[in-house]
PDB file of C-alpha atoms and ligand atoms in Angstrom:
ATOM      1  CA  MET C  80     138.586 -33.521  44.611  1.00 58.00           C
ATOM      2  CA  SER C  81     140.692 -36.036  42.749  1.00 73.00           C
ATOM      3  CA  ASN C  82     143.601 -34.595  40.788  1.00 81.00           C
ATOM      4  CA  PRO C  83     142.334 -34.246  37.207  1.00 81.00           C
ATOM      5  CA  LYS C  84     145.857 -34.796  35.892  1.00 85.00           C
ATOM      6  CA  ARG C  85     145.946 -38.382  37.146  1.00 94.00           C
ATOM      7  CA  SER C  86     144.535 -41.018  34.790  1.00 94.00           C
ATOM      8  CA  LYS C  87     141.203 -42.477  35.840  1.00 97.00           C
ATOM      9  CA  ILE C  88     141.031 -46.247  35.443  1.00 98.00           C
ATOM     10  CA  ILE C  89     138.248 -48.816  35.573  1.00 98.00           C
ATOM     11  CA  ALA C  90     139.694 -52.330  35.428  1.00 98.00           C
ATOM     12  CA  GLY C  91     137.946 -55.687  35.418  1.00 98.00           C
ATOM     13  CA  ASN C  92     139.728 -58.653  36.986  1.00 98.00           C
ATOM     14  CA  TRP C  93     137.837 -61.697  35.736  1.00 98.00           C
ATOM     15  CA  LYS C  94     139.868 -64.042  37.986  1.00 98.00           C
ATOM     16  CA  MET C  95     139.253 -67.728  37.117  1.00 98.00           C
ATOM     17  CA  HIS C  96     136.000 -67.088  35.242  1.00 98.00           C
ATOM     18  CA  LYS C  97     134.944 -67.227  31.587  1.00 98.00           C
ATOM     19  CA  ASN C  98     135.825 -69.717  28.893  1.00 98.00           C
ATOM     20  CA  ARG C  99     136.845 -68.296  25.528  1.00 98.00           C
ATOM     21  CA  GLY C 100     133.320 -68.015  24.163  1.00 98.00           C
ATOM     22  CA  GLU C 101     132.059 -66.250  27.281  1.00 98.00           C
ATOM     23  CA  ALA C 102     135.111 -64.006  27.370  1.00 98.00           C
ATOM     24  CA  LYS C 103     134.628 -63.015  23.734  1.00 98.00           C
ATOM     25  CA  ALA C 104     130.973 -62.166  24.282  1.00 98.00           C
ATOM     26  CA  LEU C 105     131.714 -60.080  27.385  1.00 98.00           C
ATOM     27  CA  ALA C 106     134.621 -58.227  25.771  1.00 98.00           C
ATOM     28  CA  GLU C 107     132.456 -57.500  22.718  1.00 98.00           C
ATOM     29  CA  ALA C 108     129.651 -56.140  24.876  1.00 98.00           C
ATOM     30  CA  ILE C 109     132.061 -53.878  26.769  1.00 98.00           C
ATOM     31  CA  ALA C 110     133.788 -52.654  23.596  1.00 98.00           C
ATOM     32  CA  LYS C 111     130.385 -51.932  22.067  1.00 98.00           C
ATOM     33  CA  GLY C 112     129.256 -50.098  25.201  1.00 98.00           C
ATOM     34  CA  VAL C 113     132.183 -47.654  25.093  1.00 98.00           C
ATOM     35  CA  LYS C 114     132.384 -47.225  21.328  1.00 97.00           C
ATOM     36  CA  GLY C 115     132.386 -43.577  20.238  1.00 96.00           C
ATOM     37  CA  GLU C 116     132.251 -42.320  23.852  1.00 97.00           C
ATOM     38  CA  LYS C 117     134.339 -39.317  24.896  1.00 96.00           C
ATOM     39  CA  ASP C 118     136.055 -38.606  28.233  1.00 96.00           C
ATOM     40  CA  LEU C 119     136.362 -42.278  29.044  1.00 97.00           C
ATOM     41  CA  PRO C 120     138.533 -43.598  31.854  1.00 98.00           C
ATOM     42  CA  ILE C 121     141.232 -46.069  30.858  1.00 98.00           C
ATOM     43  CA  VAL C 122     139.333 -49.367  30.664  1.00 98.00           C
ATOM     44  CA  VAL C 123     141.376 -52.536  31.207  1.00 98.00           C
ATOM     45  CA  LEU C 124     140.198 -56.155  31.100  1.00 98.00           C
ATOM     46  CA  PHE C 125     142.143 -58.900  32.872  1.00 98.00           C
ATOM     47  CA  PRO C 126     140.833 -62.229  31.520  1.00 98.00           C
ATOM     48  CA  PRO C 127     142.227 -65.621  32.546  1.00 98.00           C
ATOM     49  CA  PHE C 128     145.301 -66.677  30.524  1.00 98.00           C
ATOM     50  CA  THR C 129     143.348 -69.023  28.264  1.00 98.00           C
ATOM     51  CA  ALA C 130     141.179 -66.142  27.060  1.00 98.00           C
ATOM     52  CA  VAL C 131     143.794 -63.361  26.875  1.00 98.00           C
ATOM     53  CA  SER C 132     144.414 -63.838  23.180  1.00 98.00           C
ATOM     54  CA  THR C 133     140.691 -64.070  22.384  1.00 98.00           C
ATOM     55  CA  VAL C 134     139.920 -60.879  24.305  1.00 98.00           C
ATOM     56  CA  GLY C 135     142.969 -59.236  22.697  1.00 98.00           C
ATOM     57  CA  ASP C 136     141.492 -59.894  19.260  1.00 98.00           C
ATOM     58  CA  VAL C 137     138.192 -58.306  20.311  1.00 98.00           C
ATOM     59  CA  VAL C 138     139.637 -55.172  21.908  1.00 98.00           C
ATOM     60  CA  LYS C 139     142.321 -54.477  19.302  1.00 96.00           C
ATOM     61  CA  ASP C 140     141.510 -51.065  17.722  1.00 94.00           C
ATOM     62  CA  THR C 141     138.990 -50.230  20.467  1.00 97.00           C
ATOM     63  CA  SER C 142     139.382 -48.016  23.537  1.00 96.00           C
ATOM     64  CA  VAL C 143     139.516 -51.114  25.762  1.00 98.00           C
ATOM     65  CA  ASN C 144     142.929 -52.296  26.964  1.00 98.00           C
ATOM     66  CA  LEU C 145     144.232 -55.793  27.591  1.00 98.00           C
ATOM     67  CA  GLY C 146     145.762 -57.038  30.831  1.00 98.00           C
ATOM     68  CA  ALA C 147     147.004 -60.275  32.399  1.00 98.00           C
ATOM     69  CA  GLN C 148     146.379 -61.385  35.973  1.00 98.00           C
ATOM     70  CA  ASN C 149     149.915 -62.512  36.760  1.00 98.00           C
ATOM     71  CA  MET C 150     153.319 -63.292  35.253  1.00 98.00           C
ATOM     72  CA  ASP C 151     156.664 -64.759  36.177  1.00 98.00           C
ATOM     73  CA  HIS C 152     159.675 -62.452  36.380  1.00 98.00           C
ATOM     74  CA  HIS C 153     161.965 -64.566  34.181  1.00 98.00           C
ATOM     75  CA  ASP C 154     162.106 -64.022  30.422  1.00 98.00           C
ATOM     76  CA  SER C 155     161.977 -67.766  29.666  1.00 98.00           C
ATOM     77  CA  GLY C 156     163.228 -71.067  31.067  1.00 98.00           C
ATOM     78  CA  ALA C 157     162.280 -74.233  32.909  1.00 98.00           C
ATOM     79  CA  PHE C 158     159.405 -72.776  34.941  1.00 98.00           C
ATOM     80  CA  THR C 159     156.505 -75.144  34.348  1.00 98.00           C
ATOM     81  CA  GLY C 160     153.135 -73.495  34.463  1.00 97.00           C
ATOM     82  CA  GLU C 161     154.447 -69.949  34.290  1.00 98.00           C
ATOM     83  CA  VAL C 162     154.064 -67.205  31.696  1.00 98.00           C
ATOM     84  CA  SER C 163     156.781 -64.621  30.985  1.00 98.00           C
ATOM     85  CA  PRO C 164     156.612 -60.896  30.214  1.00 98.00           C
ATOM     86  CA  PRO C 165     157.699 -61.419  26.561  1.00 98.00           C
ATOM     87  CA  MET C 166     154.909 -64.011  26.184  1.00 98.00           C
ATOM     88  CA  LEU C 167     152.364 -61.475  27.435  1.00 98.00           C
ATOM     89  CA  LEU C 168     153.668 -58.846  25.039  1.00 98.00           C
ATOM     90  CA  ASP C 169     153.469 -61.394  22.237  1.00 98.00           C
ATOM     91  CA  VAL C 170     149.687 -61.674  22.671  1.00 97.00           C
ATOM     92  CA  GLY C 171     149.179 -57.918  22.934  1.00 98.00           C
ATOM     93  CA  VAL C 172     149.000 -57.534  26.715  1.00 98.00           C
ATOM     94  CA  GLU C 173     149.681 -54.015  27.967  1.00 98.00           C
ATOM     95  CA  TYR C 174     148.834 -54.174  31.698  1.00 98.00           C
ATOM     96  CA  VAL C 175     149.661 -56.802  34.300  1.00 98.00           C
ATOM     97  CA  LEU C 176     148.365 -57.346  37.842  1.00 98.00           C
ATOM     98  CA  ILE C 177     151.172 -57.933  40.313  1.00 98.00           C
ATOM     99  CA  GLY C 178     150.729 -59.207  43.857  1.00 98.00           C
ATOM    100  CA  HIS C 179     146.966 -59.650  43.888  1.00 98.00           C
ATOM    101  CA  SER C 180     145.957 -60.759  47.376  1.00 98.00           C
ATOM    102  CA  GLU C 181     144.713 -64.106  46.007  1.00 98.00           C
ATOM    103  CA  ARG C 182     148.212 -64.721  44.628  1.00 98.00           C
ATOM    104  CA  ARG C 183     149.659 -63.739  48.015  1.00 97.00           C
ATOM    105  CA  GLN C 184     147.130 -65.845  49.962  1.00 96.00           C
ATOM    106  CA  PHE C 185     147.000 -69.038  47.893  1.00 97.00           C
ATOM    107  CA  PHE C 186     150.099 -69.131  45.670  1.00 97.00           C
ATOM    108  CA  GLY C 187     152.981 -67.993  47.835  1.00 97.00           C
ATOM    109  CA  GLU C 188     153.419 -64.509  46.387  1.00 98.00           C
ATOM    110  CA  THR C 189     155.603 -62.441  48.720  1.00 98.00           C
ATOM    111  CA  ASN C 190     156.686 -58.832  48.918  1.00 98.00           C
ATOM    112  CA  ALA C 191     160.035 -59.987  47.495  1.00 98.00           C
ATOM    113  CA  SER C 192     158.488 -61.746  44.474  1.00 98.00           C
ATOM    114  CA  VAL C 193     156.234 -58.733  43.885  1.00 98.00           C
ATOM    115  CA  ASN C 194     159.358 -56.581  43.691  1.00 98.00           C
ATOM    116  CA  LEU C 195     161.005 -58.955  41.171  1.00 98.00           C
ATOM    117  CA  LYS C 196     157.852 -59.022  39.042  1.00 98.00           C
ATOM    118  CA  LEU C 197     157.458 -55.264  39.157  1.00 98.00           C
ATOM    119  CA  LYS C 198     161.030 -54.784  37.945  1.00 98.00           C
ATOM    120  CA  ALA C 199     160.515 -57.350  35.168  1.00 98.00           C
ATOM    121  CA  ALA C 200     157.248 -55.756  34.048  1.00 98.00           C
ATOM    122  CA  LEU C 201     158.859 -52.316  33.861  1.00 98.00           C
ATOM    123  CA  LYS C 202     161.917 -53.671  32.057  1.00 97.00           C
ATOM    124  CA  HIS C 203     159.662 -55.092  29.349  1.00 98.00           C
ATOM    125  CA  GLY C 204     157.381 -52.076  29.067  1.00 98.00           C
ATOM    126  CA  LEU C 205     154.324 -53.729  30.623  1.00 98.00           C
ATOM    127  CA  LYS C 206     152.182 -51.397  32.740  1.00 98.00           C
ATOM    128  CA  PRO C 207     152.058 -52.842  36.258  1.00 98.00           C
ATOM    129  CA  VAL C 208     149.086 -52.658  38.600  1.00 98.00           C
ATOM    130  CA  VAL C 209     150.586 -53.521  41.991  1.00 98.00           C
ATOM    131  CA  CYS C 210     147.990 -54.728  44.497  1.00 98.00           C
ATOM    132  CA  VAL C 211     148.312 -54.162  48.237  1.00 98.00           C
ATOM    133  CA  GLY C 212     145.934 -54.485  51.180  1.00 98.00           C
ATOM    134  CA  GLU C 213     145.524 -55.813  54.684  1.00 98.00           C
ATOM    135  CA  SER C 214     143.697 -58.915  55.892  1.00 96.00           C
ATOM    136  CA  LEU C 215     140.770 -58.753  58.336  1.00 95.00           C
ATOM    137  CA  ASP C 216     143.016 -59.911  61.136  1.00 96.00           C
ATOM    138  CA  GLU C 217     145.541 -57.183  60.363  1.00 97.00           C
ATOM    139  CA  ARG C 218     142.807 -54.536  60.245  1.00 96.00           C
ATOM    140  CA  GLU C 219     141.333 -55.699  63.544  1.00 95.00           C
ATOM    141  CA  ASN C 220     144.768 -55.470  65.118  1.00 97.00           C
ATOM    142  CA  ASN C 221     145.313 -51.917  63.848  1.00 97.00           C
ATOM    143  CA  LEU C 222     148.025 -53.067  61.464  1.00 98.00           C
ATOM    144  CA  THR C 223     146.491 -51.712  58.256  1.00 98.00           C
ATOM    145  CA  ASP C 224     148.853 -48.768  57.863  1.00 98.00           C
ATOM    146  CA  ALA C 225     151.977 -50.724  58.753  1.00 98.00           C
ATOM    147  CA  VAL C 226     151.084 -53.594  56.390  1.00 98.00           C
ATOM    148  CA  VAL C 227     150.259 -51.342  53.467  1.00 98.00           C
ATOM    149  CA  ARG C 228     153.380 -49.218  53.978  1.00 98.00           C
ATOM    150  CA  ARG C 229     155.513 -52.356  54.116  1.00 98.00           C
ATOM    151  CA  GLN C 230     153.935 -53.824  50.968  1.00 98.00           C
ATOM    152  CA  VAL C 231     154.391 -50.587  49.028  1.00 98.00           C
ATOM    153  CA  GLY C 232     157.949 -50.017  50.257  1.00 97.00           C
ATOM    154  CA  ALA C 233     158.989 -53.595  49.448  1.00 98.00           C
ATOM    155  CA  ALA C 234     157.388 -53.511  45.998  1.00 98.00           C
ATOM    156  CA  LEU C 235     159.324 -50.368  45.113  1.00 97.00           C
ATOM    157  CA  ALA C 236     162.723 -51.491  46.450  1.00 96.00           C
ATOM    158  CA  ASP C 237     165.667 -50.677  44.118  1.00 95.00           C
ATOM    159  CA  LEU C 238     163.526 -48.722  41.653  1.00 95.00           C
ATOM    160  CA  GLU C 239     164.281 -45.232  40.364  1.00 92.00           C
ATOM    161  CA  VAL C 240     161.771 -42.397  40.123  1.00 91.00           C
ATOM    162  CA  THR C 241     162.039 -42.591  36.338  1.00 90.00           C
ATOM    163  CA  ASP C 242     160.809 -46.225  36.476  1.00 92.00           C
ATOM    164  CA  LEU C 243     157.433 -45.181  37.851  1.00 93.00           C
ATOM    165  CA  LYS C 244     155.874 -43.467  34.845  1.00 93.00           C
ATOM    166  CA  THR C 245     153.455 -46.306  34.123  1.00 96.00           C
ATOM    167  CA  LEU C 246     152.949 -47.569  37.674  1.00 97.00           C
ATOM    168  CA  VAL C 247     149.414 -48.042  38.988  1.00 98.00           C
ATOM    169  CA  VAL C 248     148.700 -49.174  42.562  1.00 98.00           C
ATOM    170  CA  ALA C 249     145.487 -50.858  43.691  1.00 98.00           C
ATOM    171  CA  TYR C 250     144.413 -50.806  47.334  1.00 98.00           C
ATOM    172  CA  GLU C 251     142.393 -53.962  47.889  1.00 98.00           C
ATOM    173  CA  PRO C 252     141.606 -54.743  51.526  1.00 98.00           C
ATOM    174  CA  VAL C 253     141.427 -58.537  51.589  1.00 96.00           C
ATOM    175  CA  TRP C 254     138.339 -58.565  53.832  1.00 96.00           C
ATOM    176  CA  ALA C 255     136.411 -56.538  51.239  1.00 96.00           C
ATOM    177  CA  ILE C 256     137.181 -58.801  48.276  1.00 95.00           C
ATOM    178  CA  GLY C 257     134.277 -60.914  47.117  1.00 90.00           C
ATOM    179  CA  THR C 258     132.508 -60.448  50.444  1.00 92.00           C
ATOM    180  CA  GLY C 259     130.043 -57.697  49.545  1.00 87.00           C
ATOM    181  CA  LYS C 260     131.608 -55.697  52.410  1.00 87.00           C
ATOM    182  CA  THR C 261     132.899 -52.522  50.807  1.00 87.00           C
ATOM    183  CA  CYS C 262     135.495 -50.494  52.655  1.00 95.00           C
ATOM    184  CA  GLU C 263     133.959 -47.119  53.487  1.00 96.00           C
ATOM    185  CA  ALA C 264     134.848 -44.631  50.800  1.00 97.00           C
ATOM    186  CA  THR C 265     136.499 -42.194  53.204  1.00 97.00           C
ATOM    187  CA  GLU C 266     138.555 -44.972  54.796  1.00 98.00           C
ATOM    188  CA  ALA C 267     139.583 -46.313  51.376  1.00 98.00           C
ATOM    189  CA  ASN C 268     140.600 -42.764  50.518  1.00 98.00           C
ATOM    190  CA  ARG C 269     142.655 -42.454  53.694  1.00 98.00           C
ATOM    191  CA  VAL C 270     144.616 -45.601  52.824  1.00 98.00           C
ATOM    192  CA  CYS C 271     145.049 -44.503  49.185  1.00 98.00           C
ATOM    193  CA  ALA C 272     146.495 -41.214  50.497  1.00 97.00           C
ATOM    194  CA  LEU C 273     148.796 -43.202  52.779  1.00 97.00           C
ATOM    195  CA  ILE C 274     149.995 -45.232  49.779  1.00 97.00           C
ATOM    196  CA  ARG C 275     150.686 -42.001  47.897  1.00 96.00           C
ATOM    197  CA  ALA C 276     152.558 -40.545  50.875  1.00 95.00           C
ATOM    198  CA  THR C 277     154.585 -43.762  51.193  1.00 96.00           C
ATOM    199  CA  ILE C 278     155.618 -43.556  47.535  1.00 95.00           C
ATOM    200  CA  ASN C 279     156.609 -39.938  48.089  1.00 94.00           C
ATOM    201  CA  ASP C 280     158.649 -40.910  51.147  1.00 92.00           C
ATOM    202  CA  VAL C 281     160.493 -43.622  49.208  1.00 90.00           C
ATOM    203  CA  PHE C 282     161.357 -41.244  46.371  1.00 90.00           C
ATOM    204  CA  ARG C 283     161.743 -37.980  48.232  1.00 83.00           C
ATOM    205  CA  SER C 284     163.618 -35.512  46.087  1.00 70.00           C
ATOM    206  CA  GLU C 285     164.102 -31.800  46.558  1.00 61.00           C
ATOM    207  CA  GLU C 286     164.138 -31.012  42.854  1.00 63.00           C
ATOM    208  CA  SER C 287     161.113 -32.827  41.449  1.00 70.00           C
ATOM    209  CA  ALA C 288     157.411 -32.744  42.311  1.00 77.00           C
ATOM    210  CA  PRO C 289     156.390 -35.653  44.565  1.00 87.00           C
ATOM    211  CA  VAL C 290     156.134 -38.608  42.191  1.00 89.00           C
ATOM    212  CA  GLY C 291     153.260 -40.199  44.098  1.00 91.00           C
ATOM    213  CA  ASP C 292     151.042 -37.294  43.136  1.00 91.00           C
ATOM    214  CA  SER C 293     150.961 -38.475  39.525  1.00 93.00           C
ATOM    215  CA  ILE C 294     150.471 -42.217  40.185  1.00 96.00           C
ATOM    216  CA  PRO C 295     146.890 -43.487  39.833  1.00 97.00           C
ATOM    217  CA  ILE C 296     145.694 -45.386  42.892  1.00 98.00           C
ATOM    218  CA  LEU C 297     142.663 -47.616  42.514  1.00 98.00           C
ATOM    219  CA  TYR C 298     140.350 -49.133  45.096  1.00 98.00           C
ATOM    220  CA  GLY C 299     139.197 -52.745  44.834  1.00 97.00           C
ATOM    221  CA  GLY C 300     136.845 -54.780  47.026  1.00 97.00           C
ATOM    222  CA  SER C 301     133.159 -55.335  46.280  1.00 96.00           C
ATOM    223  CA  VAL C 302     132.931 -52.302  43.981  1.00 97.00           C
ATOM    224  CA  LYS C 303     129.456 -52.111  42.434  1.00 97.00           C
ATOM    225  CA  PRO C 304     127.416 -49.574  40.472  1.00 98.00           C
ATOM    226  CA  SER C 305     125.819 -48.575  43.799  1.00 97.00           C
ATOM    227  CA  THR C 306     129.177 -47.810  45.470  1.00 97.00           C
ATOM    228  CA  ILE C 307     131.268 -46.308  42.675  1.00 98.00           C
ATOM    229  CA  ASP C 308     130.062 -42.695  42.687  1.00 97.00           C
ATOM    230  CA  GLU C 309     131.005 -42.061  46.294  1.00 97.00           C
ATOM    231  CA  GLN C 310     134.316 -43.850  45.751  1.00 97.00           C
ATOM    232  CA  LEU C 311     135.219 -41.734  42.722  1.00 97.00           C
ATOM    233  CA  GLU C 312     134.435 -38.541  44.650  1.00 96.00           C
ATOM    234  CA  GLN C 313     137.365 -39.190  46.974  1.00 97.00           C
ATOM    235  CA  SER C 314     140.473 -37.047  46.605  1.00 96.00           C
ATOM    236  CA  ASP C 315     143.071 -39.818  46.425  1.00 97.00           C
ATOM    237  CA  LEU C 316     141.169 -42.554  44.652  1.00 97.00           C
ATOM    238  CA  ASP C 317     141.535 -42.641  40.865  1.00 97.00           C
ATOM    239  CA  GLY C 318     139.445 -45.607  39.849  1.00 98.00           C
ATOM    240  CA  ALA C 319     138.496 -49.164  40.616  1.00 98.00           C
ATOM    241  CA  LEU C 320     139.811 -52.701  40.228  1.00 98.00           C
ATOM    242  CA  VAL C 321     136.640 -54.735  40.015  1.00 98.00           C
ATOM    243  CA  GLY C 322     136.081 -58.472  40.436  1.00 98.00           C
ATOM    244  CA  GLY C 323     132.500 -59.737  40.612  1.00 97.00           C
ATOM    245  CA  ALA C 324     130.882 -56.695  39.013  1.00 98.00           C
ATOM    246  CA  SER C 325     133.243 -56.920  36.017  1.00 98.00           C
ATOM    247  CA  LEU C 326     131.756 -60.253  34.956  1.00 98.00           C
ATOM    248  CA  THR C 327     128.694 -58.806  33.229  1.00 98.00           C
ATOM    249  CA  ALA C 328     128.453 -55.818  30.912  1.00 98.00           C
ATOM    250  CA  ASP C 329     125.287 -54.794  32.764  1.00 98.00           C
ATOM    251  CA  GLU C 330     127.291 -54.140  35.915  1.00 98.00           C
ATOM    252  CA  PHE C 331     130.640 -53.157  34.410  1.00 98.00           C
ATOM    253  CA  LEU C 332     129.471 -50.550  31.887  1.00 98.00           C
ATOM    254  CA  PRO C 333     127.765 -48.392  34.548  1.00 98.00           C
ATOM    255  CA  LEU C 334     131.095 -48.256  36.428  1.00 98.00           C
ATOM    256  CA  ILE C 335     132.760 -46.906  33.285  1.00 98.00           C
ATOM    257  CA  LYS C 336     129.920 -44.395  32.841  1.00 98.00           C
ATOM    258  CA  SER C 337     130.316 -43.186  36.427  1.00 98.00           C
ATOM    259  CA  ALA C 338     134.035 -42.600  35.851  1.00 98.00           C
ATOM    260  CA  GLN C 339     133.250 -40.811  32.593  1.00 98.00           C
ATOM    261  CA  LYS C 340     130.847 -38.484  34.445  1.00 97.00           C
ATOM    262  CA  ARG C 341     133.472 -37.853  37.086  1.00 96.00           C
ATOM    263  CA  ILE C 342     136.071 -36.998  34.423  1.00 96.00           C
ATOM    264  CA  GLN C 343     133.638 -34.600  32.799  1.00 95.00           C
ATOM    265  CA  ALA C 344     132.934 -32.947  36.152  1.00 93.00           C
ATOM    266  CA  LEU C 345     136.664 -32.569  36.873  1.00 89.00           C
ATOM    267  CA  VAL C 346     137.283 -30.995  33.463  1.00 83.00           C
ATOM    268  CA  LYS C 347     134.634 -28.359  34.171  1.00 76.00           C
ATOM    269  CA  VAL C 348     136.192 -27.258  37.472  1.00 68.00           C
TER     270      VAL C 348
HETATM  271  P1  13P H 427     135.400 -58.175  44.079  1.00 91.15           P
HETATM  272  O1  13P H 427     135.043 -56.916  43.305  1.00 91.15           O
HETATM  273  O2  13P H 427     134.687 -59.383  43.595  1.00 91.15           O
HETATM  274  O3  13P H 427     135.316 -57.951  45.540  1.00 91.15           O
HETATM  275  O4  13P H 427     136.968 -58.451  43.759  1.00 91.15           O
HETATM  276  C1  13P H 427     137.880 -57.441  43.913  1.00 91.15           C
HETATM  277  C2  13P H 427     139.189 -57.882  43.359  1.00 91.15           C
HETATM  278  O5  13P H 427     139.846 -58.741  43.929  1.00 91.15           O
HETATM  279  C3  13P H 427     139.654 -57.284  42.107  1.00 91.15           C
HETATM  280  O6  13P H 427     140.984 -57.590  41.852  1.00 91.15           O
END
């Protein structure tokens, strides 16, 4: 039974898809689909940079939140091709993905740069969604736990407990992303619990409740309407970071509805 106190989140990472017109239409359909609904999860859309402003205009004054897929950790400067935290805030961005596996795989993102970006996001009041997860090779060599622990520990280096109020972590096993191969719900839950325990180990304190217990941990990797219910039933999994199935309202809205039902069930208990 997932802790009802933790926020439930359904987030759509549109990756490098959607021009402005397409992004506007999709954001409108999602905003319309959740309008007037109660007990919603936090819904966040992560459009490509060129459509962030357009989507921001659509979701302003709705229950849908705006995110960006990446950022640089500097405030400004000679960093061609990069976008800074103040620039994201300027266009109304509230959430930012940090360390997505595609950034790690193809664009040289490292545990060290993830840590710098996380600190910068927190400094500027952006809500970070830090992504971690093992590759197929690492899983096959029984390195999943070690890799995930290392990624989480490195991301959180030099932070204080009080910095973590807005932190969200996403467990995205690389082998499950865009492959149609979903990680089994119970296994995803085991790794989410490991992430939570790792956070608690990093910030162990005798006085306060374990901080990891209040941090939402999402699962990502081929999440679909047919997989979400079992995923949301897991004790340590608080939502989903969705790629492919976030690209149409027909697939994304049912994920939000499933989370809404789950929230309503948790309230009743
Ligand atoms: P898919 O849902 O397409 O597997 O992508 C997951 C993901 O990478 C979300 O960030």
